[in-house]
C-alpha positions as semicolon CSV with decimal commas, in nm:
position;residue;x (nm);y (nm);z (nm)
1;M;1,672;-4,490;-1,512
2;L;1,879;-4,597;-1,811
3;T;2,251;-4,656;-1,755
4;I;2,521;-4,763;-2,000
5;H;2,812;-4,948;-1,837
6;V;3,129;-4,953;-2,060
7;A;3,480;-5,081;-1,980
8;E;3,793;-4,943;-2,149
9;A;3,922;-5,280;-2,260
10;S;3,591;-5,408;-2,375
11;P;3,384;-5,129;-2,541
12;E;3,235;-5,376;-2,782
13;T;3,044;-5,534;-2,492
14;A;2,880;-5,236;-2,318
15;V;2,565;-5,295;-2,126
16;L;2,249;-5,080;-2,139
17;V;2,063;-5,137;-1,809
18;D;1,693;-5,048;-1,763
19;G;1,595;-5,094;-1,396
20;E;1,680;-5,453;-1,300
21;L;1,713;-5,581;-1,663
22;V;1,963;-5,563;-1,944
23;A;1,809;-5,373;-2,221
24;A;2,074;-5,426;-2,470
25;V;2,438;-5,543;-2,514
26;G;2,674;-5,406;-2,783
27;P;2,933;-5,161;-2,887
28;Y;2,931;-4,849;-2,668
29;E;2,890;-4,618;-2,965
30;D;2,576;-4,797;-3,090
31;L;2,412;-4,794;-2,746
32;A;2,497;-4,430;-2,683
33;A;2,355;-4,334;-3,023
34;V;2,027;-4,517;-2,971
35;R;1,988;-4,402;-2,603
36;P;2,174;-4,069;-2,571
37;E;1,979;-3,975;-2,258
38;A;2,124;-4,270;-2,072
39;R;2,370;-4,214;-1,788
40;V;2,709;-4,353;-1,866
41;R;2,944;-4,532;-1,614
42;N;3,295;-4,579;-1,736
43;W;3,513;-4,835;-1,594
44;P;3,875;-4,954;-1,640
45;G;3,935;-5,312;-1,762
46;I;3,680;-5,558;-1,893
47;L;3,307;-5,603;-1,836
48;T;3,205;-5,966;-1,773
49;P;2,889;-6,157;-1,683
50;G;3,048;-6,199;-1,332
51;L;3,162;-6,505;-1,146
52;L;3,000;-6,806;-0,992
53;N;3,171;-6,897;-0,661
54;P;3,102;-7,272;-0,585
55;F;3,204;-7,236;-0,224
56;G;2,897;-7,070;-0,078
57;P;2,864;-7,296;0,234
58;E;3,231;-7,306;0,293
59;L;3,281;-6,932;0,277
60;L;2,948;-6,813;0,435
61;E;2,860;-7,091;0,688
62;G;3,200;-7,235;0,754
63;M;3,398;-6,915;0,813
64;Y;3,359;-6,630;1,063
65;H;3,411;-6,288;0,900
66;P;3,524;-6,046;1,173
67;D;3,386;-5,702;1,217
68;P;3,676;-5,444;1,167
69;R;3,607;-5,340;1,534
70;E;3,704;-5,691;1,636
71;A;4,045;-5,679;1,474
72;A;4,231;-5,677;1,809
73;G;4,073;-6,008;1,913
74;F;4,006;-6,179;1,584
75;G;4,222;-6,014;1,326
76;T;4,077;-5,901;0,987
77;E;4,089;-6,216;0,781
78;P;3,812;-6,483;0,770
79;I;3,836;-6,745;1,041
80;P;3,775;-7,102;0,916
81;G;3,706;-7,437;1,069
82;E;3,634;-7,530;1,431
83;R;3,740;-7,184;1,567
84;A;3,465;-7,026;1,355
85;Q;3,215;-7,276;1,487
86;R;3,310;-7,206;1,850
87;I;3,251;-6,829;1,778
88;F;2,906;-6,904;1,641
89;R;2,817;-7,139;1,928
90;A;2,925;-6,872;2,180
91;D;2,707;-6,607;2,021
92;P;2,469;-6,730;1,745
93;S;2,367;-6,374;1,663
94;R;2,719;-6,328;1,516
95;R;2,627;-6,568;1,219
96;G;2,402;-6,310;1,035
97;A;2,650;-6,025;1,065
98;S;2,932;-6,254;0,959
99;A;2,737;-6,373;0,659
100;R;2,665;-6,020;0,554
101;R;3,036;-5,933;0,563
102;G;3,120;-6,248;0,379
103;V;2,874;-6,155;0,108
104;Q;3,044;-5,823;0,086
105;R;3,380;-5,994;0,028
106;L;3,221;-6,203;-0,246
107;L;3,086;-5,889;-0,421
108;A;3,430;-5,739;-0,397
109;H;3,558;-6,038;-0,599
110;G;3,302;-6,000;-0,876
111;T;3,082;-6,281;-0,755
112;V;2,722;-6,255;-0,877
113;A;2,618;-6,612;-0,796
114;V;2,706;-6,870;-0,536
115;A;2,666;-7,257;-0,536
116;G;2,642;-7,525;-0,273
117;E;2,366;-7,606;-0,035
118;L;2,312;-7,321;0,212
119;R;2,120;-7,422;0,520
120;D;2,148;-7,149;0,772
121;R;1,862;-6,905;0,765
122;A;2,077;-6,598;0,847
123;V;2,312;-6,692;0,561
124;L;2,032;-6,750;0,316
125;D;1,889;-6,411;0,415
126;A;2,214;-6,238;0,353
127;V;2,245;-6,398;0,004
128;R;1,888;-6,312;-0,081
129;R;1,904;-5,950;0,039
130;A;2,220;-5,891;-0,160
131;G;2,061;-6,023;-0,475
132;L;2,309;-6,293;-0,536
133;A;2,189;-6,577;-0,760
134;V;2,214;-6,931;-0,636
135;G;2,339;-7,180;-0,901
136;R;2,433;-7,549;-0,923
137;R;2,772;-7,653;-0,778
138;P;2,996;-7,796;-1,054
139;Q;3,072;-8,165;-1,010
140;R;3,439;-8,098;-0,977
141;L;3,527;-7,819;-0,737
142;P;3,813;-7,595;-0,829
143;G;4,070;-7,640;-0,550
144;A;4,023;-7,512;-0,197
145;P;3,752;-7,268;-0,085
146;S;3,854;-6,915;-0,193
147;F;3,699;-6,585;-0,279
148;S;3,905;-6,615;-0,597
149;P;3,887;-6,983;-0,686
150;S;4,122;-7,124;-0,939
151;P;4,004;-7,178;-1,207
152;L;3,746;-6,894;-1,211
153;V;3,390;-6,989;-1,313
154;L;3,251;-6,718;-1,547
155;L;2,879;-6,710;-1,606
156;P;2,727;-6,723;-1,952
157;G;2,707;-6,400;-2,161
158;L;2,451;-6,123;-2,086
159;T;2,131;-6,114;-2,296
160;P;1,865;-5,849;-2,349
161;G;1,585;-5,909;-2,110
162;G;1,799;-6,093;-1,866
163;P;1,902;-5,977;-1,516
164;A;2,139;-5,694;-1,499
165;R;2,398;-5,894;-1,313
166;F;2,764;-5,844;-1,403
167;A;3,111;-5,751;-1,284
168;V;3,400;-5,532;-1,411
169;F;3,765;-5,631;-1,360
170;D;4,069;-5,397;-1,399
171;V;4,257;-5,626;-1,639
172;P;4,319;-5,593;-2,017
173;D;4,155;-5,928;-2,115
174;R;4,013;-6,261;-1,981
175;A;4,348;-6,425;-1,979
176;A;4,477;-6,158;-1,746
177;L;4,171;-6,212;-1,530
178;V;4,246;-6,580;-1,508
179;S;4,608;-6,521;-1,411
180;Q;4,556;-6,219;-1,174
181;G;4,236;-6,344;-1,012
182;A;3,910;-6,200;-0,889
183;S;4,068;-5,950;-0,661
184;T;4,100;-5,721;-0,963
185;C;3,724;-5,651;-0,943
186;V;3,638;-5,277;-0,952
187;A;3,264;-5,295;-0,976
188;T;2,980;-5,555;-0,926
189;V;2,616;-5,495;-1,035
190;L;2,324;-5,705;-0,911
191;G;1,965;-5,632;-1,031
192;G;2,084;-5,313;-1,193
193;R;2,224;-5,178;-0,865
194;L;2,591;-5,102;-0,815
195;V;2,654;-5,317;-0,501
196;F;3,031;-5,285;-0,500
197;R;3,268;-5,017;-0,630
198;R;3,643;-5,011;-0,551
199;Q;3,744;-4,681;-0,419
């Protein structure tokens, strides 16, 4: 199925998606004229190639992401450090579910790729099943581990024939994205699939 994704503040970089691949990138009017049968998804803000989060091991292996049903005992925010490792040692089966919830947090922040050496099989499974790309970690890491690291690491531009992997942020431009952070994400697409949409 053909789908055109277009964001209000960046209509000149609309994306035509055909299955898992980018079929074309260009002004929305041009793409709609060439493929009028395509489904159209309209988004607020800007469409970007998405973010690389360089803290894959720290966020997915070094933190426990509680299930909402565990809020009374663990709260709702990720648990770092030795406390997380104690939780994993007490019940190793928690690692896979925690990684899946961690991946969902990454997707909600416009992350389409992670970096860093992932060693745990359950974590690698969660990353692979979600369709996240795995990239090289920058030589200099941007600050402390975060779902919205500063500075943000934007991936190179989308190209026809490349994977349909991108994110949309509800900001007027890239400068606003840098200042307001990745929590402004409204949609993330991996392999042509809409894997996150802010309600």
